[in-house]
PDB file of C-alpha atoms in Angstrom:
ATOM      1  CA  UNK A  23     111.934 176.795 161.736  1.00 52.00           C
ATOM      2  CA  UNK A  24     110.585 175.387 158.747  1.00 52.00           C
ATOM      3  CA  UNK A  25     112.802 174.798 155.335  1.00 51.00           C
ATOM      4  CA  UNK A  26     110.991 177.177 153.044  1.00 51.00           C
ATOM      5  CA  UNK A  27     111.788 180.112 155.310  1.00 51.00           C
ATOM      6  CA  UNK A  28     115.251 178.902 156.213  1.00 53.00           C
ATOM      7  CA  UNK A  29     116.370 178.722 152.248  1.00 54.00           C
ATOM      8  CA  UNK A  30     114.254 182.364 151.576  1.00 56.00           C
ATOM      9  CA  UNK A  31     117.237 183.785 154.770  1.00 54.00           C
ATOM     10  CA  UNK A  32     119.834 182.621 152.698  1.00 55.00           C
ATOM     11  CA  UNK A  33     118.784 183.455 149.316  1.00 52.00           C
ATOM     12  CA  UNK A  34     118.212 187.589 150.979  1.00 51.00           C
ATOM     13  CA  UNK A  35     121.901 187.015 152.200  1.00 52.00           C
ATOM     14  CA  UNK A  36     123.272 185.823 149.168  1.00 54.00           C
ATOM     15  CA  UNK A  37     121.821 189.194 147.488  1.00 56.00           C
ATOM     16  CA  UNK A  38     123.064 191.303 149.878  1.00 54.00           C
ATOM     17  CA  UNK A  39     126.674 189.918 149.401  1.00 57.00           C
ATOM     18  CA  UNK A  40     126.135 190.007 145.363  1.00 61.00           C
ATOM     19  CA  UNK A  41     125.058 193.811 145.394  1.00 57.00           C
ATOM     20  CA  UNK A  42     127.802 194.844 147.994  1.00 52.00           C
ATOM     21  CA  UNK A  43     130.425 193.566 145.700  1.00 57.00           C
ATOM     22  CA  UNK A  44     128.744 194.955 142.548  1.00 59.00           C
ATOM     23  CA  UNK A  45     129.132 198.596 144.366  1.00 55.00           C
ATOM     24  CA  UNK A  46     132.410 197.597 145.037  1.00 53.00           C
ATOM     25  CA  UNK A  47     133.163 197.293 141.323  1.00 58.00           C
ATOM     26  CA  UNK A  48     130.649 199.415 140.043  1.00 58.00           C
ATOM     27  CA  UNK A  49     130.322 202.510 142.784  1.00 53.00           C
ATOM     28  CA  UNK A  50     126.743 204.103 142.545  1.00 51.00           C
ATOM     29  CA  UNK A  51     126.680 207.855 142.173  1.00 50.00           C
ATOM     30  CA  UNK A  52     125.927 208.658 146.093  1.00 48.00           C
ATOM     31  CA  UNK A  53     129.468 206.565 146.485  1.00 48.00           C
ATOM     32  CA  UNK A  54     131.306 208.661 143.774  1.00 49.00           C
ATOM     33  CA  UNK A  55     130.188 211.840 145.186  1.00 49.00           C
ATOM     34  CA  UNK A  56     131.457 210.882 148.794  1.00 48.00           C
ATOM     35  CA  UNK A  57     134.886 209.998 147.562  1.00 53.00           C
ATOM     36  CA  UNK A  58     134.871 213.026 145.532  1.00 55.00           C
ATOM     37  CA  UNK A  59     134.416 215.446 148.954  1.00 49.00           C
ATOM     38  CA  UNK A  60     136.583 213.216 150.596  1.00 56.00           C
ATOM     39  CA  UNK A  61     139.199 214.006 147.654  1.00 60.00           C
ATOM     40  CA  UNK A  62     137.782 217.812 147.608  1.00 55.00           C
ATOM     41  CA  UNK A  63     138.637 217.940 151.518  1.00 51.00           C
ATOM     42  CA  UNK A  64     142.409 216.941 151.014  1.00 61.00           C
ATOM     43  CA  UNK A  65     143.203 219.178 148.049  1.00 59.00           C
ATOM     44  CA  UNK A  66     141.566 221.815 150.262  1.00 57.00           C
ATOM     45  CA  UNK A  67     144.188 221.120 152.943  1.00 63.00           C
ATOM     46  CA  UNK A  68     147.046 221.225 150.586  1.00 66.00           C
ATOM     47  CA  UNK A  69     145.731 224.526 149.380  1.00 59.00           C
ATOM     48  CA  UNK A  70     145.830 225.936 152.467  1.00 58.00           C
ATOM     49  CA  UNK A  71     149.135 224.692 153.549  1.00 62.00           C
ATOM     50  CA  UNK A  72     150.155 226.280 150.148  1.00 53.00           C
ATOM     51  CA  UNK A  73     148.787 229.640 150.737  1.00 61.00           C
ATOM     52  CA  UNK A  74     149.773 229.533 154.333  1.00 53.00           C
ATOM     53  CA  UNK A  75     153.613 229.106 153.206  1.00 57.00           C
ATOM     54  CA  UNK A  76     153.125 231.820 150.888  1.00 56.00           C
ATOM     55  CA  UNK A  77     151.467 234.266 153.022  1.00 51.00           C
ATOM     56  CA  UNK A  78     154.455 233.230 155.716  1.00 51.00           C
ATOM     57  CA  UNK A  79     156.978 233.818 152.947  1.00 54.00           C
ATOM     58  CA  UNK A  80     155.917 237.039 151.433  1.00 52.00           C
ATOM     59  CA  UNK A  81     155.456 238.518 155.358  1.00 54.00           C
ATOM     60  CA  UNK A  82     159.328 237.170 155.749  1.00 57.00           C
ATOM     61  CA  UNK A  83     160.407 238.977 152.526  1.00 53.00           C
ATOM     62  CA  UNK A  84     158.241 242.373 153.632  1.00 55.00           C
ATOM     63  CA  UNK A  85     160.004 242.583 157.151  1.00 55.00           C
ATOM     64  CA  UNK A  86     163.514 242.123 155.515  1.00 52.00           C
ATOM     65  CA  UNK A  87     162.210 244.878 153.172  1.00 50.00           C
ATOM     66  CA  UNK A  88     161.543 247.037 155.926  1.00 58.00           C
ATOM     67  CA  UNK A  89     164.907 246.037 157.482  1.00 54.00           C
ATOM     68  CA  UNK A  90     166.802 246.881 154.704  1.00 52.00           C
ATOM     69  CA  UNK A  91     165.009 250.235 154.088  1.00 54.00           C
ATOM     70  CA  UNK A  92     165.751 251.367 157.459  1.00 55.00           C
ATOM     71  CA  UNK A  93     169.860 250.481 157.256  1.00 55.00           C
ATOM     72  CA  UNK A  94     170.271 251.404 153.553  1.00 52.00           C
ATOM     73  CA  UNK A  95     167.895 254.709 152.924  1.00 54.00           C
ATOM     74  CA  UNK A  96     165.097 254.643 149.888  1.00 50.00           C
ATOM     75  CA  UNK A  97     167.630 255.253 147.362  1.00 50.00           C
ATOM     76  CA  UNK A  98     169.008 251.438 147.815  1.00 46.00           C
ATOM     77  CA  UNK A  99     165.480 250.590 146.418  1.00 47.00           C
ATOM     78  CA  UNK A 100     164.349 252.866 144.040  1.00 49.00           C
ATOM     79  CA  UNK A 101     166.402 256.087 143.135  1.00 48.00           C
ATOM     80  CA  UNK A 102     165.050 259.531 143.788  1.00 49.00           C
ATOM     81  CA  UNK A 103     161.480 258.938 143.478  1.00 46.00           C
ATOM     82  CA  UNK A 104     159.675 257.924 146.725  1.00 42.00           C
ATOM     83  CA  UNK A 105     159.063 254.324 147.493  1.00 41.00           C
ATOM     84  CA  UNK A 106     156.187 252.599 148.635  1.00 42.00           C
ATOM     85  CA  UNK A 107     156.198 248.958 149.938  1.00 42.00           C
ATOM     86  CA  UNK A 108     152.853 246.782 150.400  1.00 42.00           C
ATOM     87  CA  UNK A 109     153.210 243.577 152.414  1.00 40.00           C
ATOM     88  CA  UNK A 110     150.410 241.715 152.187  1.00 45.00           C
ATOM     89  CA  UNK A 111     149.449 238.752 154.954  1.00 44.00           C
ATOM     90  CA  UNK A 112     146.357 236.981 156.375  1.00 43.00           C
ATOM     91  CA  UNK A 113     145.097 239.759 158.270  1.00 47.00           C
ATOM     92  CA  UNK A 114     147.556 243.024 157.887  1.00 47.00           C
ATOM     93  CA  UNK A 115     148.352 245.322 154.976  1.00 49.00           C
ATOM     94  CA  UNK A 116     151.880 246.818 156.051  1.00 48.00           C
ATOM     95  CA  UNK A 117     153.102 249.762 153.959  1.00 51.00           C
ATOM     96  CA  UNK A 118     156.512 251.359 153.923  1.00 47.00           C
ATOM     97  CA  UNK A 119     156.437 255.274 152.588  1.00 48.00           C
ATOM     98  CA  UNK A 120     159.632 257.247 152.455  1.00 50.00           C
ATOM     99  CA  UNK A 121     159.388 260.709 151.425  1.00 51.00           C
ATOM    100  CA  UNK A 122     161.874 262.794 150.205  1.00 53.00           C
ATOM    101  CA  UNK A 123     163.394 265.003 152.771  1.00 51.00           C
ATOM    102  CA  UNK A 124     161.587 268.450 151.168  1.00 51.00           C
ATOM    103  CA  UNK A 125     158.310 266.578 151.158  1.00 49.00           C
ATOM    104  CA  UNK A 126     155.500 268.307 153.239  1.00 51.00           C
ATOM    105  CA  UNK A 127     155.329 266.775 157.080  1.00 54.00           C
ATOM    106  CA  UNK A 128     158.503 264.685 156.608  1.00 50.00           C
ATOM    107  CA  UNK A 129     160.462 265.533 159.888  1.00 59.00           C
ATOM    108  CA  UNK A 130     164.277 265.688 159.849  1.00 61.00           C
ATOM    109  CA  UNK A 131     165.774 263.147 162.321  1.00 60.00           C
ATOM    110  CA  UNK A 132     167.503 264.509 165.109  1.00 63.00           C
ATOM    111  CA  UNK A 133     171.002 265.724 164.608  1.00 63.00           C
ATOM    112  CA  UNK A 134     173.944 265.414 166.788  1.00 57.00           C
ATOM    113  CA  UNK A 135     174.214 268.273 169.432  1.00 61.00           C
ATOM    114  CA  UNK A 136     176.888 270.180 168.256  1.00 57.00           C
ATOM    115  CA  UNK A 137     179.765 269.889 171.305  1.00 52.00           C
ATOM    116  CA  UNK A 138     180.630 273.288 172.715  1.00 52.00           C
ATOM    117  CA  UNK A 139     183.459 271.833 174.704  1.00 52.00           C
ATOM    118  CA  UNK A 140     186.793 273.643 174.269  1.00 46.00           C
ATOM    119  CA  UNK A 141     190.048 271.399 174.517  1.00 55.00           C
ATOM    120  CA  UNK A 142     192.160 273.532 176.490  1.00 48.00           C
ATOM    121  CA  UNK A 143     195.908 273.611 175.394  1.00 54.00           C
ATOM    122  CA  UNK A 144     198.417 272.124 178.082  1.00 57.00           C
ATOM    123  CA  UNK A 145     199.714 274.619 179.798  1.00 48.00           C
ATOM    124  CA  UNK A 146     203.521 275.042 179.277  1.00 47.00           C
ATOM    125  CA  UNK A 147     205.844 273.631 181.587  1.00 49.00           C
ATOM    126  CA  UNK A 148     207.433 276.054 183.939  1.00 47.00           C
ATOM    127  CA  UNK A 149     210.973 276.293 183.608  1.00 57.00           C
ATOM    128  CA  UNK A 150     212.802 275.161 186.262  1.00 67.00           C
ATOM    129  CA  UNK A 151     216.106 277.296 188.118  1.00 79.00           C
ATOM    130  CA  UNK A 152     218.800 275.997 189.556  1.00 85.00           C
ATOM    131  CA  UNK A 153     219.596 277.220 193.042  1.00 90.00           C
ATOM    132  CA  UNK A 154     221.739 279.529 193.513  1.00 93.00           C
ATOM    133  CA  UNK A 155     225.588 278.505 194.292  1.00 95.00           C
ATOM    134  CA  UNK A 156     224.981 280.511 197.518  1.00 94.00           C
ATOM    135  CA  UNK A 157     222.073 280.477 199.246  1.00 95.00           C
ATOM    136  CA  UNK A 158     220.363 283.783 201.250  1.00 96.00           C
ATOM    137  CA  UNK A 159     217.508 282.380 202.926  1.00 94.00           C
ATOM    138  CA  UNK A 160     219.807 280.871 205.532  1.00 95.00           C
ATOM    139  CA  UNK A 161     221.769 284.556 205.952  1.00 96.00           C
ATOM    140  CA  UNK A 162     221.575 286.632 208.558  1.00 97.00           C
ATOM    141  CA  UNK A 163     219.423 290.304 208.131  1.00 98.00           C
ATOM    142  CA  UNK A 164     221.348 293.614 208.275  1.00 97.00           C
ATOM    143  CA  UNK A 165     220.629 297.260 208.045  1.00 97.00           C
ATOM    144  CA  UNK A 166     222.133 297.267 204.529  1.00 97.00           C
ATOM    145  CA  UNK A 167     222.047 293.482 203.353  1.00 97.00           C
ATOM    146  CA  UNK A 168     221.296 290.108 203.636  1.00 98.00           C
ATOM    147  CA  UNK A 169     224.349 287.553 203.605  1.00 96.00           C
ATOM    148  CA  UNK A 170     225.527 288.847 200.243  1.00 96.00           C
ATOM    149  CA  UNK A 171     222.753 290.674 199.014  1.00 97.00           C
ATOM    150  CA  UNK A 172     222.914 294.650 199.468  1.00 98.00           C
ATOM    151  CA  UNK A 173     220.665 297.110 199.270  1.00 98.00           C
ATOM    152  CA  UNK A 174     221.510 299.235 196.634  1.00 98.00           C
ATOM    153  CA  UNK A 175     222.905 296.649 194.183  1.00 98.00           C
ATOM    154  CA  UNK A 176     220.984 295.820 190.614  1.00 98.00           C
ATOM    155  CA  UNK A 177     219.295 292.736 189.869  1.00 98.00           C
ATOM    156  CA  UNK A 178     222.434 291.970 187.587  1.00 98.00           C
ATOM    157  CA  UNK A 179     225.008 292.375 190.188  1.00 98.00           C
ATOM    158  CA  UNK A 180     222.703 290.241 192.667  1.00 98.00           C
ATOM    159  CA  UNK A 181     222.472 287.582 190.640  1.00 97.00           C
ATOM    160  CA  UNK A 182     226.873 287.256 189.945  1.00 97.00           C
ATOM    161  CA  UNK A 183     226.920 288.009 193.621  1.00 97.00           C
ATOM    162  CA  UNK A 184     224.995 284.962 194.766  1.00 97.00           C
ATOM    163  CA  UNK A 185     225.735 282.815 191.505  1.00 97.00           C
ATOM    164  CA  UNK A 186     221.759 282.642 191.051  1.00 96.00           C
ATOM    165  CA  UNK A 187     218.912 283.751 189.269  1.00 97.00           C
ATOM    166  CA  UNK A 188     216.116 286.118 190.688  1.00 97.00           C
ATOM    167  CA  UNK A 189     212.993 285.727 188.627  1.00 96.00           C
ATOM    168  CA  UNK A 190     211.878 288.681 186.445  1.00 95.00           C
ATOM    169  CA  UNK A 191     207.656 288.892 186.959  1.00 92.00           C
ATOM    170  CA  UNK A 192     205.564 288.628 183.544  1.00 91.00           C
ATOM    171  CA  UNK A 193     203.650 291.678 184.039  1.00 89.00           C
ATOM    172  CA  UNK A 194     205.192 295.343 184.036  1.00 90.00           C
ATOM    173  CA  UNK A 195     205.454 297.803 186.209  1.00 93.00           C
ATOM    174  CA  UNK A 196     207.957 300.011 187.798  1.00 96.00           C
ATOM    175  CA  UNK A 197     207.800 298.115 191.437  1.00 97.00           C
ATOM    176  CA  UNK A 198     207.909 294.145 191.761  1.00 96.00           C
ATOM    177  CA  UNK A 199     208.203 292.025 194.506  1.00 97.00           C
ATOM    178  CA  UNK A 200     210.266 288.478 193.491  1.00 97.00           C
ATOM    179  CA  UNK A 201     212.061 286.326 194.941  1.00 97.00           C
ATOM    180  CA  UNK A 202     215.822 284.096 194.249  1.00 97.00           C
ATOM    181  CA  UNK A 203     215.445 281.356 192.307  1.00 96.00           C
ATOM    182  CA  UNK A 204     215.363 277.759 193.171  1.00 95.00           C
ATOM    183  CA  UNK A 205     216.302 279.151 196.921  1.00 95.00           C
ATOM    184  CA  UNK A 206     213.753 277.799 199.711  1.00 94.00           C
ATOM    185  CA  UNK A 207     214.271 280.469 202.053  1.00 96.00           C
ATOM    186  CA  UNK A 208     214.343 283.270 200.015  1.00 97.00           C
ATOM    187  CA  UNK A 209     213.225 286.506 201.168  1.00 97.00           C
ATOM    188  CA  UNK A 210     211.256 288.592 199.471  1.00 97.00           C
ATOM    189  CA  UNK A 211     213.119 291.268 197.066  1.00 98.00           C
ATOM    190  CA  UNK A 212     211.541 294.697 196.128  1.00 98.00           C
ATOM    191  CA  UNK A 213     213.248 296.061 192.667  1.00 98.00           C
ATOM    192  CA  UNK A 214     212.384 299.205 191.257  1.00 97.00           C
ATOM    193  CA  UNK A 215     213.286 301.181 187.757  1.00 96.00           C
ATOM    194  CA  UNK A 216     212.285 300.773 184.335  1.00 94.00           C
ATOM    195  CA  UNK A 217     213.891 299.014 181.237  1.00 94.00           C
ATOM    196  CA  UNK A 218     215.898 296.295 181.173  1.00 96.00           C
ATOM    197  CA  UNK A 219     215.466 293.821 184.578  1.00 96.00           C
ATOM    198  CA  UNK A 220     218.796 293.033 185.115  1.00 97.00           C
ATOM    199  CA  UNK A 221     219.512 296.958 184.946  1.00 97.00           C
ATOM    200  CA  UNK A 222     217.060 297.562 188.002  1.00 97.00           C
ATOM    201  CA  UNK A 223     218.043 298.098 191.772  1.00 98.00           C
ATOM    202  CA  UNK A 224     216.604 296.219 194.851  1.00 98.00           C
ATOM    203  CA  UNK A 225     215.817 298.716 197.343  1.00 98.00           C
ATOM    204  CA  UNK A 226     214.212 296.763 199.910  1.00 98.00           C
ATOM    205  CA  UNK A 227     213.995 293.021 201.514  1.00 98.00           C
ATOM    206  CA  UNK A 228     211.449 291.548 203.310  1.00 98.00           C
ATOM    207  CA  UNK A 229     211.609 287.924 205.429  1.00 97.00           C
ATOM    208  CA  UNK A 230     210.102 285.298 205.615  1.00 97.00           C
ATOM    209  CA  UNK A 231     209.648 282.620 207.750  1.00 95.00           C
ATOM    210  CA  UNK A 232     213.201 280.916 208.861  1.00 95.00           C
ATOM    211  CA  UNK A 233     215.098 284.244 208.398  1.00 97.00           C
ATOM    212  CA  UNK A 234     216.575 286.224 211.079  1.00 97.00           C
ATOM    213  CA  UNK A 235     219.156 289.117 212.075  1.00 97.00           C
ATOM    214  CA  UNK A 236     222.031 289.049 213.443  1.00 94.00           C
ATOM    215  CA  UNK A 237     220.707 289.213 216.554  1.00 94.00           C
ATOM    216  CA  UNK A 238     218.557 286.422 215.971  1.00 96.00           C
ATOM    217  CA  UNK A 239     215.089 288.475 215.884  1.00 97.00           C
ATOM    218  CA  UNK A 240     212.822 287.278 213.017  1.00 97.00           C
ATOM    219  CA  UNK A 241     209.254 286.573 213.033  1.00 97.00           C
ATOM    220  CA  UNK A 242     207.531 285.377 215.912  1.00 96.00           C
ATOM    221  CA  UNK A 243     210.072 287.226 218.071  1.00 97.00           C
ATOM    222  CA  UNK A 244     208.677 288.529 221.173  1.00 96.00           C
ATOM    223  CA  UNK A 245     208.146 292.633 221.343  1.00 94.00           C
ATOM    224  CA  UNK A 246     210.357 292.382 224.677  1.00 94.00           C
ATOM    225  CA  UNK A 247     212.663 290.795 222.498  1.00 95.00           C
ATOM    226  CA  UNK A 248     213.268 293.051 219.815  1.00 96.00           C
ATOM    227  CA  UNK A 249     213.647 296.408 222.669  1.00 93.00           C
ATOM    228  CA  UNK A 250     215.850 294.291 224.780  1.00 95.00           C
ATOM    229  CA  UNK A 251     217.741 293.890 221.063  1.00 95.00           C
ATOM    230  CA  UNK A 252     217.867 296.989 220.145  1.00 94.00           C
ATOM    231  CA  UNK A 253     217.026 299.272 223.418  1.00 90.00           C
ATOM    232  CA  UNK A 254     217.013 303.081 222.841  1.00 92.00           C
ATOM    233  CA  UNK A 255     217.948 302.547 218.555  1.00 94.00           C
ATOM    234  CA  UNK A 256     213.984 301.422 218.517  1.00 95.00           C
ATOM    235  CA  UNK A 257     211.614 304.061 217.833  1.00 94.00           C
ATOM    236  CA  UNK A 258     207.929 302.561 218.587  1.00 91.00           C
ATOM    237  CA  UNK A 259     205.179 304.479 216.575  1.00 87.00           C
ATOM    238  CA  UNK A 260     201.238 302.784 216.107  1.00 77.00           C
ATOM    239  CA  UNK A 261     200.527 300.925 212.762  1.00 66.00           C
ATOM    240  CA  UNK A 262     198.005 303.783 211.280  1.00 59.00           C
ATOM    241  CA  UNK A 263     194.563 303.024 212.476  1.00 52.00           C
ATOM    242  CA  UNK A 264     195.168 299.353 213.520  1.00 51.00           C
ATOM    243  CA  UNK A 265     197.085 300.607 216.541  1.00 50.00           C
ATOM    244  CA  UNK A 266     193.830 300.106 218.409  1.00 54.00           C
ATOM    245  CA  UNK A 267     194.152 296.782 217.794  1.00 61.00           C
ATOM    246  CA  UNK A 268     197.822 296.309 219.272  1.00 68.00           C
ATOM    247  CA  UNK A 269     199.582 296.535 215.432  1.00 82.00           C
ATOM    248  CA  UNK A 270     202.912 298.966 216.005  1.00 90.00           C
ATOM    249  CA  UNK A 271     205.850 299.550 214.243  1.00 92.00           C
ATOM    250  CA  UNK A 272     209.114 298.762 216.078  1.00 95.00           C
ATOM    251  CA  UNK A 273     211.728 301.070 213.937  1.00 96.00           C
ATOM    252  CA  UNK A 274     215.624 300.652 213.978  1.00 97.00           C
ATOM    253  CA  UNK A 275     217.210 303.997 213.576  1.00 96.00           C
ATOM    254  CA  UNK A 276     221.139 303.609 212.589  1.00 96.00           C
ATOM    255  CA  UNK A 277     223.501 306.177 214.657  1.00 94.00           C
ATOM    256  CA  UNK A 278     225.604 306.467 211.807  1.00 95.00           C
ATOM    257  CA  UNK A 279     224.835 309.210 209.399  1.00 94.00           C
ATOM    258  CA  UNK A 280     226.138 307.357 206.685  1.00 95.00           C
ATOM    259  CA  UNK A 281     223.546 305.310 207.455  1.00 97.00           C
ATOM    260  CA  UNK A 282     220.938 307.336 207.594  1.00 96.00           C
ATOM    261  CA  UNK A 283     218.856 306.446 204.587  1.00 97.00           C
ATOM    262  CA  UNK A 284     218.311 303.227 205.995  1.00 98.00           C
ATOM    263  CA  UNK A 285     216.089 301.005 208.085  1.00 97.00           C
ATOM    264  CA  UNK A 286     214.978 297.597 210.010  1.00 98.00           C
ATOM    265  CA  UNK A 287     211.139 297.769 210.144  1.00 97.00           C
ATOM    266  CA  UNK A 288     209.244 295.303 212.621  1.00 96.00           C
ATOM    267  CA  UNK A 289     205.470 295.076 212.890  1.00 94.00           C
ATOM    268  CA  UNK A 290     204.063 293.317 215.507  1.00 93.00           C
ATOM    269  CA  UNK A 291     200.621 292.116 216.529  1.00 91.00           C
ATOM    270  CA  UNK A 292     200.147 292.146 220.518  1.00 87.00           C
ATOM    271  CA  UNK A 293     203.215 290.278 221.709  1.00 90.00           C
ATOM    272  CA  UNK A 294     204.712 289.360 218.634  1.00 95.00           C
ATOM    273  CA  UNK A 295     206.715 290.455 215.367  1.00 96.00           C
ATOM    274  CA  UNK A 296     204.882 289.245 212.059  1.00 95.00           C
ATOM    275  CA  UNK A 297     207.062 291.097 209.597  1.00 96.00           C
ATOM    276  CA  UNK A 298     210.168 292.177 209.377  1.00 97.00           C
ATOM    277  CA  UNK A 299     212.317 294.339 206.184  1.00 98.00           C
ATOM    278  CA  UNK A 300     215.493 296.276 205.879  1.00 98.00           C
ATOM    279  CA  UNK A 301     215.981 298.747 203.045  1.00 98.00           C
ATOM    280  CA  UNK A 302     216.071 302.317 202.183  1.00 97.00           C
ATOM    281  CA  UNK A 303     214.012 305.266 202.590  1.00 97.00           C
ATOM    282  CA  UNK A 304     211.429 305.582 201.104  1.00 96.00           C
ATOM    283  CA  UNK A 305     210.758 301.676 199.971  1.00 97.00           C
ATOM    284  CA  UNK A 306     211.278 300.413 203.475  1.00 97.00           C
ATOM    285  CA  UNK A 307     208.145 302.643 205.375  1.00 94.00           C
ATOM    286  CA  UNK A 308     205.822 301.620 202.903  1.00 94.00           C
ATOM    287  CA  UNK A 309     203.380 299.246 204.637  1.00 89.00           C
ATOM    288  CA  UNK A 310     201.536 297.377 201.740  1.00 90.00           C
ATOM    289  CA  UNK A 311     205.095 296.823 199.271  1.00 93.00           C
ATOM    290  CA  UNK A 312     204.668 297.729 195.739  1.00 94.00           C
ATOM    291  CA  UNK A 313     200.852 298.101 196.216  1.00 83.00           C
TER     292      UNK A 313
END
């Protein structure tokens, strides 16, 4: 390479140096303008994240509105008139109307169902009764009594007799069927009469269960029993139209005539006595009791 076109190299680099640092100290117009979008394009970016904090804020404060509408009622916000809330986001317009309750289309929220359950009062305690200072259940049946019950006597006199109660029924009538008091084997008493209860006689006493007779007959007894018992003071007559079915009455009839008025009634099914009662004419023959 020659030396007049080595020196013209360096003078063109020398230039190039001197006009890169006069733009440098001196930007052109074309420079100016691209630091000014590059300036533009980072207060762009703040805007946004401005906005963006907004728009996030004022969507928080909307949905606490809406909360707080819900738990508080309209009347929290604004008094009687009716209020309307605009939330306003990126992309959504949310608005909150409450109505008055008289307003057209506003629908009552459901109501409690009314309960038509009915507390039912405890029921009273029954009273409890001491048993009697002597017991009858575990007496022997006669034609007149049982151990020191007797036919004939009123409830009153029954219940000094036995040192016991015998329990007056809540409903009235001139018949009842009752039983002794805190006794486990008591028989089953028929009074009859009016007025007072203690005033009223007991005509008539069926067994149950555990009782027997003298003679030791009681329920379950064999019919070959009770004749062999008894023999010719047994009268045997058919139980009304369940004779067919092997029901009879086995009848003692007293020889005494001061006795006459009274009776020992068995029925028996087949073989076998399933009721027995002593008492007096007419109480004894009746077949259903009081009924």
């Amino acid at each position: 390479m020659d030396t007049a076109t080595s020196d013209r190299g360096e003078t063109i680099h020398l230039m190039h140096e001197r006009e890169i640092d006069d733009r440098l100290a001196n930007p052109t117009r074309s420079d100016a303008d691209a630091s000014s979008v590059s300036k533009a394009v980072d207060l762009a970016e703040r805007e946004n994240k401005v906005r963006a904090s907004k728009i996030i804020g004022a969507t928080g404060l909307g949905l606490a509105v809406i909360a707080l509408i819900a738990i508080f009622g309209p009347r929290a916000f604004g008094g009687d008139d009716a209020v309307v809330t605009s939330v306003e986001t990126a992309t959504t317009t949310v608005t909150i109307v409450d109505r008055e309750p008289d307003a057209v289309g506003f629908e009552e929220p459901p109501q409690p169902e009314e309960t038509t359950e009915k507390i039912q009062p405890e029921p009273e305690p029954v009273k409890a009764v001491a048993p009697p200072a002597v017991t009858v259940g575990d007496q022997p049946m006669a034609l007149r009594s049982m151990g020191l019950l007797e036919i004939g006597m009123t409830v009153a006199q029954a219940e000094e007799a036995i040192g016991g109660t015998i329990i007056e029924p809540d409903y009235s009538a001139d018949c009842h069927q009752t039983t002794i008091g805190g006794d486990p084997l008591s028989p089953i008493l028929m009074v009859i009469g009016t007025g007072n209860f203690g005033g009223r006689r007991i005509t008539r006493i069926d067994m149950v269960a555990g009782n027997a007779t003298r003679s030791g007959i009681g329920i379950g007894s064999t019919k070959i029993d009770v004749i062999t018992t008894y023999e010719t003071r047994i009268e045997v007559s058919p139980l009304s139209a369940d004779a067919s079915q092997g029901y009879e009455y086995l009848t003692f009839v007293p020889a005494d005539t001061a006795d006459a008025e009274f009776r020992i009634v068995m029925e028996t099914s087949g073989d076998n006595v399933v009721a027995i009662r002593n008492g007096s004419l007419p109480w004894v023959e009746w077949p259903q009791g009081c009924q």
